PDB file of C-alpha atoms and ligand atoms in Angstrom:
ATOM      1  CA  MET A 185      -0.029  -0.130   0.265  1.00 51.00           C
ATOM      2  CA  SER A 186       1.686   3.276  -0.845  1.00 60.00           C
ATOM      3  CA  ALA A 187       1.831   6.344   1.218  1.00 60.00           C
ATOM      4  CA  ASP A 188      -1.014   7.760  -0.642  1.00 65.00           C
ATOM      5  CA  MET A 189      -3.703   5.247   0.246  1.00 76.00           C
ATOM      6  CA  GLN A 190      -2.885   5.028   4.337  1.00 86.00           C
ATOM      7  CA  PRO A 191      -5.850   6.922   5.729  1.00 89.00           C
ATOM      8  CA  ILE A 192      -5.248   9.901   7.941  1.00 92.00           C
ATOM      9  CA  GLU A 193      -7.484  10.538  11.088  1.00 93.00           C
ATOM     10  CA  LEU A 194      -7.905  14.279  11.720  1.00 93.00           C
ATOM     11  CA  ILE A 195      -9.783  15.357  15.100  1.00 93.00           C
ATOM     12  CA  VAL A 196     -11.749  18.508  14.516  1.00 92.00           C
ATOM     13  CA  SER A 197     -13.231  20.613  17.617  1.00 90.00           C
ATOM     14  CA  HIS A 198     -16.217  22.826  16.577  1.00 87.00           C
ATOM     15  CA  ARG A 199     -17.716  24.659  19.146  1.00 84.00           C
ATOM     16  CA  GLY A 200     -16.491  22.206  22.339  1.00 82.00           C
ATOM     17  CA  VAL A 201     -17.355  18.966  20.355  1.00 85.00           C
ATOM     18  CA  GLN A 202     -14.713  16.904  18.884  1.00 87.00           C
ATOM     19  CA  HIS A 203     -15.441  15.047  15.432  1.00 89.00           C
ATOM     20  CA  ARG A 204     -13.128  12.436  14.196  1.00 90.00           C
ATOM     21  CA  LEU A 205     -12.808  11.933  10.486  1.00 90.00           C
ATOM     22  CA  SER A 206     -10.822   9.505   8.487  1.00 90.00           C
ATOM     23  CA  LEU A 207      -9.858  10.550   4.822  1.00 91.00           C
ATOM     24  CA  LEU A 208      -7.054   9.774   2.607  1.00 90.00           C
ATOM     25  CA  PRO A 209      -4.045  12.584   1.884  1.00 91.00           C
ATOM     26  CA  ASN A 210      -5.418  12.518  -1.779  1.00 91.00           C
ATOM     27  CA  ASP A 211      -8.928  13.725  -1.048  1.00 90.00           C
ATOM     28  CA  THR A 212      -9.842  16.958  -1.453  1.00 89.00           C
ATOM     29  CA  ILE A 213     -10.430  20.194   0.880  1.00 91.00           C
ATOM     30  CA  ALA A 214     -14.002  20.225  -0.654  1.00 88.00           C
ATOM     31  CA  LEU A 215     -14.628  16.709   0.442  1.00 88.00           C
ATOM     32  CA  LEU A 216     -13.530  17.444   3.930  1.00 92.00           C
ATOM     33  CA  GLN A 217     -15.510  20.749   4.053  1.00 89.00           C
ATOM     34  CA  ALA A 218     -18.874  18.543   2.935  1.00 87.00           C
ATOM     35  CA  ARG A 219     -18.320  16.011   5.865  1.00 87.00           C
ATOM     36  CA  LEU A 220     -17.437  18.873   8.057  1.00 90.00           C
ATOM     37  CA  GLU A 221     -21.023  20.263   7.034  1.00 85.00           C
ATOM     38  CA  GLU A 222     -22.964  17.428   7.741  1.00 84.00           C
ATOM     39  CA  LEU A 223     -21.650  16.989  11.092  1.00 85.00           C
ATOM     40  CA  THR A 224     -21.847  20.663  12.056  1.00 85.00           C
ATOM     41  CA  SER A 225     -24.645  22.338   9.462  1.00 82.00           C
ATOM     42  CA  VAL A 226     -21.497  25.270   8.968  1.00 82.00           C
ATOM     43  CA  PRO A 227     -21.639  25.432   5.175  1.00 80.00           C
ATOM     44  CA  PRO A 228     -18.140  25.175   3.590  1.00 82.00           C
ATOM     45  CA  TYR A 229     -17.811  28.941   2.786  1.00 78.00           C
ATOM     46  CA  LEU A 230     -17.956  30.018   6.266  1.00 80.00           C
ATOM     47  CA  GLN A 231     -15.878  26.994   7.783  1.00 85.00           C
ATOM     48  CA  LYS A 232     -12.742  28.177   9.038  1.00 85.00           C
ATOM     49  CA  LEU A 233     -10.047  25.841   9.793  1.00 88.00           C
ATOM     50  CA  LEU A 234      -7.283  26.179  11.991  1.00 89.00           C
ATOM     51  CA  PHE A 235      -4.351  23.809  12.451  1.00 90.00           C
ATOM     52  CA  LYS A 236      -0.370  23.686  12.830  1.00 90.00           C
ATOM     53  CA  GLY A 237       1.448  23.727   9.583  1.00 88.00           C
ATOM     54  CA  LYS A 238      -1.163  25.052   7.576  1.00 88.00           C
ATOM     55  CA  LYS A 239      -0.368  25.967   4.136  1.00 87.00           C
ATOM     56  CA  ALA A 240      -1.341  29.405   2.786  1.00 84.00           C
ATOM     57  CA  ASN A 241      -3.914  30.245  -0.024  1.00 83.00           C
ATOM     58  CA  ILE A 242      -5.504  26.833   0.175  1.00 84.00           C
ATOM     59  CA  GLN A 243      -8.255  26.209  -2.245  1.00 84.00           C
ATOM     60  CA  GLU A 244     -10.979  23.659  -2.156  1.00 84.00           C
ATOM     61  CA  THR A 245      -9.408  21.678  -5.015  1.00 86.00           C
ATOM     62  CA  ASP A 246      -6.320  21.071  -3.013  1.00 89.00           C
ATOM     63  CA  THR A 247      -5.525  17.792  -1.525  1.00 92.00           C
ATOM     64  CA  LEU A 248      -5.500  17.347   2.245  1.00 93.00           C
ATOM     65  CA  SER A 249      -1.939  16.339   1.955  1.00 92.00           C
ATOM     66  CA  LEU A 250      -1.108  19.583  -0.035  1.00 91.00           C
ATOM     67  CA  ALA A 251      -2.923  21.944   2.505  1.00 92.00           C
ATOM     68  CA  GLY A 252      -0.758  20.373   5.365  1.00 93.00           C
ATOM     69  CA  PHE A 253      -2.983  17.665   6.815  1.00 93.00           C
ATOM     70  CA  LYS A 254      -1.002  14.836   8.404  1.00 93.00           C
ATOM     71  CA  ASN A 255      -2.426  11.970  10.348  1.00 93.00           C
ATOM     72  CA  GLY A 256      -3.767  12.960  13.638  1.00 93.00           C
ATOM     73  CA  THR A 257      -3.390  16.525  13.173  1.00 93.00           C
ATOM     74  CA  LYS A 258      -5.846  18.328  15.581  1.00 93.00           C
ATOM     75  CA  VAL A 259      -8.146  21.242  13.830  1.00 92.00           C
ATOM     76  CA  GLN A 260     -10.026  24.061  15.294  1.00 90.00           C
ATOM     77  CA  MET A 261     -13.103  25.003  13.355  1.00 88.00           C
ATOM     78  CA  LEU A 262     -14.849  28.299  13.412  1.00 85.00           C
ATOM     79  CA  GLY A 263     -18.214  29.024  11.908  1.00 80.00           C
ATOM     80  CA  SER A 264     -21.403  29.832  12.118  1.00 77.00           C
ATOM     81  CA  THR A 265     -24.509  28.024  10.257  1.00 73.00           C
ATOM     82  CA  THR A 266     -25.640  30.052   7.136  1.00 67.00           C
ATOM     83  CA  GLU A 267     -28.796  30.061   9.206  1.00 65.00           C
ATOM     84  CA  GLU A 268     -27.713  32.082  12.264  1.00 67.00           C
ATOM     85  CA  LEU A 269     -26.128  34.629  10.249  1.00 63.00           C
ATOM     86  CA  GLY A 270     -29.424  34.769   8.246  1.00 60.00           C
ATOM     87  CA  ARG A 271     -30.876  35.542  11.827  1.00 60.00           C
ATOM     88  CA  THR A 272     -28.499  38.405  12.230  1.00 53.00           C
ATOM     89  CA  LEU A 273     -29.338  39.708   8.904  1.00 53.00           C
ATOM     90  CA  SER A 274     -32.877  39.609   9.434  1.00 54.00           C
ATOM     91  CA  ALA A 275     -32.194  41.741  12.689  1.00 51.00           C
ATOM     92  CA  ASP A 276     -31.312  45.120  10.739  1.00 48.00           C
ATOM     93  CA  THR A 277     -34.345  47.009  12.184  1.00 52.00           C
ATOM     94  CA  GLU A 278     -35.974  47.328  15.526  1.00 55.00           C
ATOM     95  CA  HIS A 279     -39.201  45.912  14.080  1.00 58.00           C
ATOM     96  CA  GLN A 280     -37.747  42.738  12.574  1.00 59.00           C
ATOM     97  CA  ARG A 281     -35.700  42.532  16.029  1.00 60.00           C
ATOM     98  CA  LYS A 282     -38.784  42.464  17.934  1.00 64.00           C
ATOM     99  CA  GLU A 283     -40.668  40.193  15.796  1.00 62.00           C
ATOM    100  CA  ARG A 284     -37.751  37.593  15.960  1.00 63.00           C
ATOM    101  CA  ILE A 285     -37.792  37.671  19.507  1.00 63.00           C
ATOM    102  CA  LEU A 286     -41.330  37.088  20.099  1.00 65.00           C
ATOM    103  CA  ARG A 287     -40.846  34.339  17.187  1.00 64.00           C
ATOM    104  CA  GLU A 288     -38.091  32.710  18.619  1.00 63.00           C
ATOM    105  CA  ARG A 289     -39.926  32.643  22.091  1.00 63.00           C
ATOM    106  CA  ALA A 290     -43.060  31.043  20.410  1.00 60.00           C
ATOM    107  CA  LEU A 291     -40.139  28.528  18.790  1.00 60.00           C
ATOM    108  CA  LYS A 292     -38.944  27.464  22.176  1.00 56.00           C
ATOM    109  CA  ALA A 293     -42.134  26.832  23.815  1.00 51.00           C
ATOM    110  CA  PRO A 294     -42.875  23.637  21.842  1.00 46.00           C
ATOM    111  CA  VAL A 295     -39.483  22.324  21.900  1.00 42.00           C
ATOM    112  CA  LYS A 296     -39.893  21.968  25.740  1.00 38.00           C
ATOM    113  CA  VAL A 297     -42.888  19.791  25.743  1.00 35.00           C
ATOM    114  CA  ARG A 298     -41.983  17.882  22.550  1.00 40.00           C
ATOM    115  CA  SER A 299     -41.725  14.713  24.459  1.00 37.00           C
ATOM    116  CA  THR A 300     -45.456  15.076  25.531  1.00 40.00           C
ATOM    117  CA  SER A 301     -48.239  14.172  23.081  1.00 41.00           C
ATOM    118  CA  SER A 302     -49.270  17.621  21.356  1.00 45.00           C
ATOM    119  CA  PRO A 303     -52.983  17.535  20.376  1.00 45.00           C
ATOM    120  CA  SER A 304     -52.724  21.179  18.760  1.00 55.00           C
ATOM    121  CA  THR A 305     -50.647  20.073  15.876  1.00 61.00           C
ATOM    122  CA  SER A 306     -52.773  19.172  12.797  1.00 68.00           C
ATOM    123  CA  SER A 307     -52.277  15.666  11.143  1.00 78.00           C
ATOM    124  CA  GLN A 308     -53.206  17.403   7.706  1.00 86.00           C
ATOM    125  CA  TYR A 309     -50.329  19.369   7.171  1.00 93.00           C
ATOM    126  CA  THR A 310     -47.777  16.887   6.345  1.00 95.00           C
ATOM    127  CA  PHE A 311     -47.021  14.321   3.990  1.00 97.00           C
ATOM    128  CA  ASN A 312     -49.726  11.713   3.208  1.00 96.00           C
ATOM    129  CA  ARG A 313     -47.255   8.983   1.395  1.00 97.00           C
ATOM    130  CA  ILE A 314     -43.887   8.271   0.473  1.00 97.00           C
ATOM    131  CA  GLU A 315     -42.504   6.457  -2.007  1.00 97.00           C
ATOM    132  CA  PRO A 316     -39.147   6.062  -3.087  1.00 96.00           C
ATOM    133  CA  LEU A 317     -38.572   4.729  -7.130  1.00 96.00           C
ATOM    134  CA  ALA A 318     -38.550   0.857  -6.912  1.00 93.00           C
ATOM    135  CA  HIS A 319     -36.377   0.752 -10.108  1.00 93.00           C
ATOM    136  CA  LEU A 320     -33.465   2.679  -8.463  1.00 93.00           C
ATOM    137  CA  PRO A 321     -30.984   0.719  -6.489  1.00 91.00           C
ATOM    138  CA  GLU A 322     -31.172   0.819  -3.087  1.00 92.00           C
ATOM    139  CA  PRO A 323     -35.007   1.954  -2.579  1.00 93.00           C
ATOM    140  CA  ALA A 324     -35.041   0.846   1.088  1.00 94.00           C
ATOM    141  CA  SER A 325     -32.225   3.800   1.406  1.00 94.00           C
ATOM    142  CA  ALA A 326     -34.292   6.259  -0.484  1.00 96.00           C
ATOM    143  CA  ARG A 327     -37.152   5.474   1.699  1.00 96.00           C
ATOM    144  CA  ALA A 328     -35.260   6.194   4.687  1.00 95.00           C
ATOM    145  CA  LEU A 329     -34.309   9.653   3.574  1.00 96.00           C
ATOM    146  CA  LEU A 330     -37.456  10.673   2.389  1.00 97.00           C
ATOM    147  CA  THR A 331     -39.137   9.410   5.985  1.00 96.00           C
ATOM    148  CA  ARG A 332     -36.044  11.319   7.563  1.00 95.00           C
ATOM    149  CA  LEU A 333     -37.039  14.441   5.517  1.00 97.00           C
ATOM    150  CA  ALA A 334     -40.893  13.929   6.261  1.00 97.00           C
ATOM    151  CA  ASN A 335     -40.245  13.306   9.840  1.00 95.00           C
ATOM    152  CA  ASP A 336     -37.712  16.230  10.194  1.00 94.00           C
ATOM    153  CA  PRO A 337     -38.957  18.432  13.389  1.00 93.00           C
ATOM    154  CA  ALA A 338     -38.077  21.588  11.460  1.00 95.00           C
ATOM    155  CA  ILE A 339     -40.055  20.648   8.482  1.00 97.00           C
ATOM    156  CA  ARG A 340     -42.853  19.490  10.485  1.00 95.00           C
ATOM    157  CA  HIS A 341     -42.705  22.823  12.152  1.00 94.00           C
ATOM    158  CA  VAL A 342     -42.789  25.031   8.953  1.00 96.00           C
ATOM    159  CA  MET A 343     -45.516  22.668   7.491  1.00 97.00           C
ATOM    160  CA  GLN A 344     -47.566  23.450  10.295  1.00 95.00           C
ATOM    161  CA  ARG A 345     -47.215  26.608  10.640  1.00 94.00           C
ATOM    162  CA  HIS A 346     -47.935  27.420   7.181  1.00 95.00           C
ATOM    163  CA  HIS A 347     -50.633  25.108   6.491  1.00 95.00           C
ATOM    164  CA  LEU A 348     -48.762  22.877   4.118  1.00 96.00           C
ATOM    165  CA  ALA A 349     -50.206  19.599   2.951  1.00 96.00           C
ATOM    166  CA  VAL A 350     -48.356  17.241   0.648  1.00 97.00           C
ATOM    167  CA  ASP A 351     -49.716  13.979  -0.572  1.00 96.00           C
ATOM    168  CA  LEU A 352     -46.794  12.300  -2.365  1.00 97.00           C
ATOM    169  CA  LEU A 353     -43.175  12.801  -1.060  1.00 98.00           C
ATOM    170  CA  THR A 354     -41.115  10.759  -3.663  1.00 98.00           C
ATOM    171  CA  GLU A 355     -37.819  11.270  -5.806  1.00 97.00           C
ATOM    172  CA  LEU A 356     -36.573  11.804  -9.426  1.00 96.00           C
ATOM    173  CA  ALA A 357     -34.608   9.589 -11.327  1.00 94.00           C
ATOM    174  CA  PRO A 358     -31.198  11.501 -12.076  1.00 93.00           C
ATOM    175  CA  HIS A 359     -31.063   9.773 -15.524  1.00 92.00           C
ATOM    176  CA  GLU A 360     -34.794  10.619 -16.553  1.00 92.00           C
ATOM    177  CA  GLN A 361     -34.361  14.410 -15.387  1.00 92.00           C
ATOM    178  CA  PRO A 362     -30.569  15.059 -15.275  1.00 91.00           C
ATOM    179  CA  HIS A 363     -31.424  18.404 -15.280  1.00 93.00           C
ATOM    180  CA  LEU A 364     -33.886  18.753 -12.116  1.00 95.00           C
ATOM    181  CA  LEU A 365     -33.166  18.878  -8.528  1.00 96.00           C
ATOM    182  CA  GLY A 366     -36.956  19.554  -7.623  1.00 97.00           C
ATOM    183  CA  LEU A 367     -40.556  19.432  -8.657  1.00 96.00           C
ATOM    184  CA  ASN A 368     -43.729  20.427  -6.995  1.00 97.00           C
ATOM    185  CA  VAL A 369     -46.808  19.016  -8.930  1.00 96.00           C
ATOM    186  CA  ASN A 370     -50.145  20.821  -8.835  1.00 95.00           C
ATOM    187  CA  ALA A 371     -49.405  22.788  -5.465  1.00 94.00           C
ATOM    188  CA  GLY A 372     -48.758  19.883  -3.423  1.00 95.00           C
ATOM    189  CA  GLN A 373     -50.185  16.793  -5.223  1.00 96.00           C
ATOM    190  CA  ALA A 374     -46.654  15.345  -4.995  1.00 97.00           C
ATOM    191  CA  ILE A 375     -43.000  16.625  -4.870  1.00 98.00           C
ATOM    192  CA  LYS A 376     -40.223  15.054  -6.331  1.00 97.00           C
ATOM    193  CA  LEU A 377     -36.537  15.647  -5.156  1.00 98.00           C
ATOM    194  CA  ARG A 378     -33.444  14.536  -6.604  1.00 97.00           C
ATOM    195  CA  LEU A 379     -31.762  12.371  -3.678  1.00 97.00           C
ATOM    196  CA  ARG A 380     -29.459  10.382  -5.733  1.00 95.00           C
ATOM    197  CA  THR A 381     -25.602  11.651  -7.374  1.00 92.00           C
ATOM    198  CA  ASP A 382     -25.529  11.605 -10.780  1.00 88.00           C
ATOM    199  CA  ARG A 383     -23.679   8.573 -11.108  1.00 88.00           C
ATOM    200  CA  TYR A 384     -25.966   6.687  -8.409  1.00 89.00           C
ATOM    201  CA  ASP A 385     -22.945   5.584  -6.354  1.00 88.00           C
ATOM    202  CA  GLY A 386     -24.308   7.584  -3.096  1.00 91.00           C
ATOM    203  CA  PHE A 387     -27.155  10.019  -2.221  1.00 94.00           C
ATOM    204  CA  ARG A 388     -26.610  14.134  -2.096  1.00 95.00           C
ATOM    205  CA  LEU A 389     -26.455  15.826   1.158  1.00 93.00           C
ATOM    206  CA  TYR A 390     -29.027  15.679   3.461  1.00 95.00           C
ATOM    207  CA  SER A 391     -28.799  19.823   4.094  1.00 92.00           C
ATOM    208  CA  GLU A 392     -29.122  20.076   0.364  1.00 93.00           C
ATOM    209  CA  VAL A 393     -31.709  18.420  -0.375  1.00 96.00           C
ATOM    210  CA  ARG A 394     -34.044  19.851   2.514  1.00 97.00           C
ATOM    211  CA  LYS A 395     -33.041  23.058   1.004  1.00 96.00           C
ATOM    212  CA  VAL A 396     -34.666  22.148  -2.165  1.00 97.00           C
ATOM    213  CA  LEU A 397     -37.767  20.827  -0.062  1.00 98.00           C
ATOM    214  CA  CYS A 398     -38.094  24.247   1.053  1.00 97.00           C
ATOM    215  CA  HIS A 399     -38.024  25.553  -2.253  1.00 97.00           C
ATOM    216  CA  GLU A 400     -40.696  22.986  -3.528  1.00 98.00           C
ATOM    217  CA  LEU A 401     -42.596  23.405  -0.328  1.00 98.00           C
ATOM    218  CA  THR A 402     -42.863  27.096  -1.100  1.00 97.00           C
ATOM    219  CA  HIS A 403     -44.298  26.295  -4.518  1.00 96.00           C
ATOM    220  CA  ASN A 404     -47.283  24.836  -2.602  1.00 96.00           C
ATOM    221  CA  VAL A 405     -48.566  28.758  -2.390  1.00 95.00           C
ATOM    222  CA  TRP A 406     -46.465  30.474  -4.877  1.00 95.00           C
ATOM    223  CA  GLN A 407     -46.250  28.680  -8.678  1.00 93.00           C
ATOM    224  CA  ASP A 408     -43.704  31.335 -10.156  1.00 93.00           C
ATOM    225  CA  HIS A 409     -40.224  32.500  -8.814  1.00 94.00           C
ATOM    226  CA  ASP A 410     -41.274  35.689  -8.099  1.00 93.00           C
ATOM    227  CA  ASN A 411     -41.012  38.240  -5.289  1.00 93.00           C
ATOM    228  CA  ASN A 412     -43.945  36.666  -3.180  1.00 94.00           C
ATOM    229  CA  PHE A 413     -42.091  33.276  -3.671  1.00 95.00           C
ATOM    230  CA  LYS A 414     -38.779  34.546  -2.945  1.00 93.00           C
ATOM    231  CA  GLU A 415     -39.896  36.038   0.475  1.00 94.00           C
ATOM    232  CA  MET A 416     -41.707  32.841   1.723  1.00 95.00           C
ATOM    233  CA  ASN A 417     -38.895  30.685   0.563  1.00 95.00           C
ATOM    234  CA  SER A 418     -36.412  32.645   2.663  1.00 92.00           C
ATOM    235  CA  GLN A 419     -38.964  32.983   5.595  1.00 93.00           C
ATOM    236  CA  LEU A 420     -39.030  29.045   5.701  1.00 95.00           C
ATOM    237  CA  ASN A 421     -35.432  28.348   5.448  1.00 93.00           C
ATOM    238  CA  ARG A 422     -34.910  31.016   8.301  1.00 91.00           C
ATOM    239  CA  GLU A 423     -37.776  29.121  10.240  1.00 93.00           C
ATOM    240  CA  VAL A 424     -36.399  26.171   9.943  1.00 92.00           C
ATOM    241  CA  ALA A 425     -32.857  27.491  11.065  1.00 89.00           C
ATOM    242  CA  GLU A 426     -34.378  29.010  13.754  1.00 89.00           C
ATOM    243  CA  PHE A 427     -36.116  25.885  14.992  1.00 89.00           C
ATOM    244  CA  GLU A 428     -32.939  24.046  15.340  1.00 85.00           C
ATOM    245  CA  ARG A 429     -31.186  26.734  16.707  1.00 85.00           C
ATOM    246  CA  ALA A 430     -33.718  26.708  19.741  1.00 85.00           C
ATOM    247  CA  ALA A 431     -33.833  23.178  19.696  1.00 80.00           C
ATOM    248  CA  THR A 432     -30.238  22.512  20.102  1.00 76.00           C
ATOM    249  CA  GLU A 433     -30.243  25.550  23.084  1.00 72.00           C
ATOM    250  CA  GLY A 434     -33.283  23.685  24.739  1.00 64.00           C
ATOM    251  CA  THR A 435     -31.106  20.520  24.827  1.00 56.00           C
ATOM    252  CA  HIS A 436     -27.818  22.002  25.986  1.00 47.00           C
ATOM    253  CA  HIS A 437     -29.962  24.009  28.896  1.00 44.00           C
ATOM    254  CA  LEU A 438     -27.805  27.079  28.203  1.00 42.00           C
ATOM    255  CA  VAL A 439     -27.834  30.051  30.600  1.00 42.00           C
ATOM    256  CA  GLY A 440     -28.685  33.640  29.398  1.00 40.00           C
ATOM    257  CA  SER A 441     -30.763  34.736  26.368  1.00 40.00           C
ATOM    258  CA  GLY A 442     -30.075  33.693  22.928  1.00 41.00           C
ATOM    259  CA  ASP A 443     -28.380  36.989  21.763  1.00 40.00           C
ATOM    260  CA  ALA A 444     -25.831  36.312  24.363  1.00 37.00           C
ATOM    261  CA  TYR A 445     -25.108  32.801  23.588  1.00 38.00           C
ATOM    262  CA  GLN A 446     -21.414  32.593  22.876  1.00 39.00           C
ATOM    263  CA  PRO A 447     -19.630  29.729  24.316  1.00 42.00           C
ATOM    264  CA  SER A 448     -16.492  30.333  25.680  1.00 47.00           C
ATOM    265  CA  SER A 449     -14.620  27.770  23.496  1.00 50.00           C
ATOM    266  CA  GLU A 450     -16.146  30.011  20.391  1.00 52.00           C
ATOM    267  CA  LEU A 451     -13.869  32.783  22.000  1.00 52.00           C
ATOM    268  CA  GLU A 452     -10.933  30.994  22.810  1.00 54.00           C
ATOM    269  CA  ALA A 453     -11.080  29.726  19.360  1.00 54.00           C
ATOM    270  CA  GLU A 454     -11.521  33.320  17.812  1.00 55.00           C
ATOM    271  CA  ALA A 455      -8.404  34.298  20.137  1.00 54.00           C
ATOM    272  CA  GLN A 456      -6.549  31.548  18.505  1.00 52.00           C
ATOM    273  CA  THR A 457      -6.965  33.127  14.987  1.00 53.00           C
ATOM    274  CA  TYR A 458      -4.949  35.995  15.975  1.00 53.00           C
ATOM    275  CA  ILE A 459      -1.841  33.787  17.236  1.00 48.00           C
ATOM    276  CA  LEU A 460      -2.258  31.151  14.595  1.00 48.00           C
ATOM    277  CA  GLY A 461      -3.415  32.278  11.615  1.00 46.00           C
ATOM    278  CA  GLY A 462      -0.916  32.780   8.944  1.00 46.00           C
ATOM    279  CA  THR A 463      -1.742  36.725   8.283  1.00 50.00           C
ATOM    280  CA  PRO A 464      -3.512  37.588  11.244  1.00 49.00           C
ATOM    281  CA  ILE A 465      -6.153  40.113  11.041  1.00 51.00           C
ATOM    282  CA  LEU A 466      -5.403  42.290  14.142  1.00 54.00           C
ATOM    283  CA  PRO A 467      -8.340  43.559  16.344  1.00 55.00           C
ATOM    284  CA  GLY A 468      -7.398  47.381  15.421  1.00 58.00           C
ATOM    285  CA  ASP A 469      -7.026  46.841  11.599  1.00 61.00           C
ATOM    286  CA  GLU A 470     -10.770  46.551  10.955  1.00 67.00           C
ATOM    287  CA  SER A 471     -13.912  46.709  13.264  1.00 77.00           C
ATOM    288  CA  ARG A 472     -15.801  43.849  14.054  1.00 77.00           C
ATOM    289  CA  GLU A 473     -19.050  45.893  12.481  1.00 81.00           C
ATOM    290  CA  GLU A 474     -17.338  46.147   9.612  1.00 83.00           C
ATOM    291  CA  ARG A 475     -15.890  42.721   9.398  1.00 81.00           C
ATOM    292  CA  ARG A 476     -19.271  41.394   9.937  1.00 80.00           C
ATOM    293  CA  ARG A 477     -20.951  43.422   7.213  1.00 84.00           C
ATOM    294  CA  ARG A 478     -18.376  42.074   4.697  1.00 84.00           C
ATOM    295  CA  LEU A 479     -19.066  38.435   5.994  1.00 83.00           C
ATOM    296  CA  LEU A 480     -22.913  39.123   5.579  1.00 83.00           C
ATOM    297  CA  GLU A 481     -22.766  40.706   2.386  1.00 84.00           C
ATOM    298  CA  ALA A 482     -20.421  37.571   0.837  1.00 84.00           C
ATOM    299  CA  THR A 483     -22.832  35.103   2.302  1.00 83.00           C
ATOM    300  CA  MET A 484     -26.068  36.843   1.117  1.00 84.00           C
ATOM    301  CA  LYS A 485     -24.354  36.896  -2.368  1.00 86.00           C
ATOM    302  CA  ARG A 486     -23.374  33.115  -1.899  1.00 87.00           C
ATOM    303  CA  LEU A 487     -27.148  32.627  -0.901  1.00 86.00           C
ATOM    304  CA  GLN A 488     -28.355  34.156  -3.735  1.00 86.00           C
ATOM    305  CA  LYS A 489     -26.210  32.591  -6.276  1.00 90.00           C
ATOM    306  CA  GLU A 490     -27.458  29.171  -4.329  1.00 90.00           C
ATOM    307  CA  GLU A 491     -30.751  29.943  -5.034  1.00 91.00           C
ATOM    308  CA  GLU A 492     -30.941  30.975  -8.216  1.00 92.00           C
ATOM    309  CA  GLU A 493     -29.372  27.410  -9.286  1.00 91.00           C
ATOM    310  CA  LEU A 494     -32.507  26.310  -7.555  1.00 93.00           C
ATOM    311  CA  GLU A 495     -34.474  28.008  -9.259  1.00 93.00           C
ATOM    312  CA  GLU A 496     -32.744  27.047 -12.778  1.00 92.00           C
ATOM    313  CA  ARG A 497     -32.867  23.453 -11.514  1.00 94.00           C
ATOM    314  CA  CYS A 498     -36.707  23.288 -10.340  1.00 94.00           C
ATOM    315  CA  GLY A 499     -39.028  21.640 -12.866  1.00 92.00           C
ATOM    316  CA  THR A 500     -42.212  23.160 -11.152  1.00 90.00           C
ATOM    317  CA  THR A 501     -43.156  26.285 -13.265  1.00 66.00           C
ATOM    318  CA  ALA A 502     -41.601  24.327 -16.739  1.00 46.00           C
ATOM    319  CA  SER A 503     -44.233  21.352 -16.128  1.00 43.00           C
TER     320      SER A 503
HETATM  321 NI1   NI B  98     -38.900  26.248  -8.059  1.00 63.85          NI
END
């Protein structure tokens, strides 16, 4: 076995949690980032990885060994989820801020009582049936993924909240409709999602499929990709994120208000950027506010681009 084929183990710390990953030296940074996104919900463009021996100007097409990773490398990861940033964006005005606080309060309540039965939720606003395509490989895995999407507490939450009912949740065959990622038939008769990779060697990332699901759920209400559509779609994405954030905070029993939440490990990690970073941004170089604004602008552009691609690869209006 050549050295290239020996797997390397990385220990990645994020918000006080350690994740162990085993990859090959020839694997790309992009693959590492995708694995980290699965584990932490932090999208690649917001992931900041700090470790000893890190090379400058790492590209996502670089291999792990080229970037300086070795077996046993300890990595400190910084980064917020897209949704957390979206939440900050929505706090631009006082009015929106108040709305957000009220929403978060409303969101926190059901999380606490989740273990008890909740008679107030209607069984009408959900998916009636789940059907994988029987002629594609591993239909049981496809069914499991569709079931996970349908039972996703955050998805259930937005469906109840916006009174969205869908009869059938099923999948699209990549070789039959190579261009499409999602499709909503007759405003809720069926939602079809691309679950599989082009070559049928696996399934797409859960977070990506769920994002397409939010897009297609929006088509239950709005047919075209107009401003009404965009507004509701980003609202659904935000609510999904906020629900998850509230749920996470509920399980960790953190003290203090949601806005004050900043674990000490995060602060430590930020401090380390000044120590370990190749080209450190010193606190005096640029105000926190400016940096935050730049990051938000970049994130907005990225999200817009992602959404444009979804619109292009959505079959709802074309049908
Ligand atoms: Ni669409």
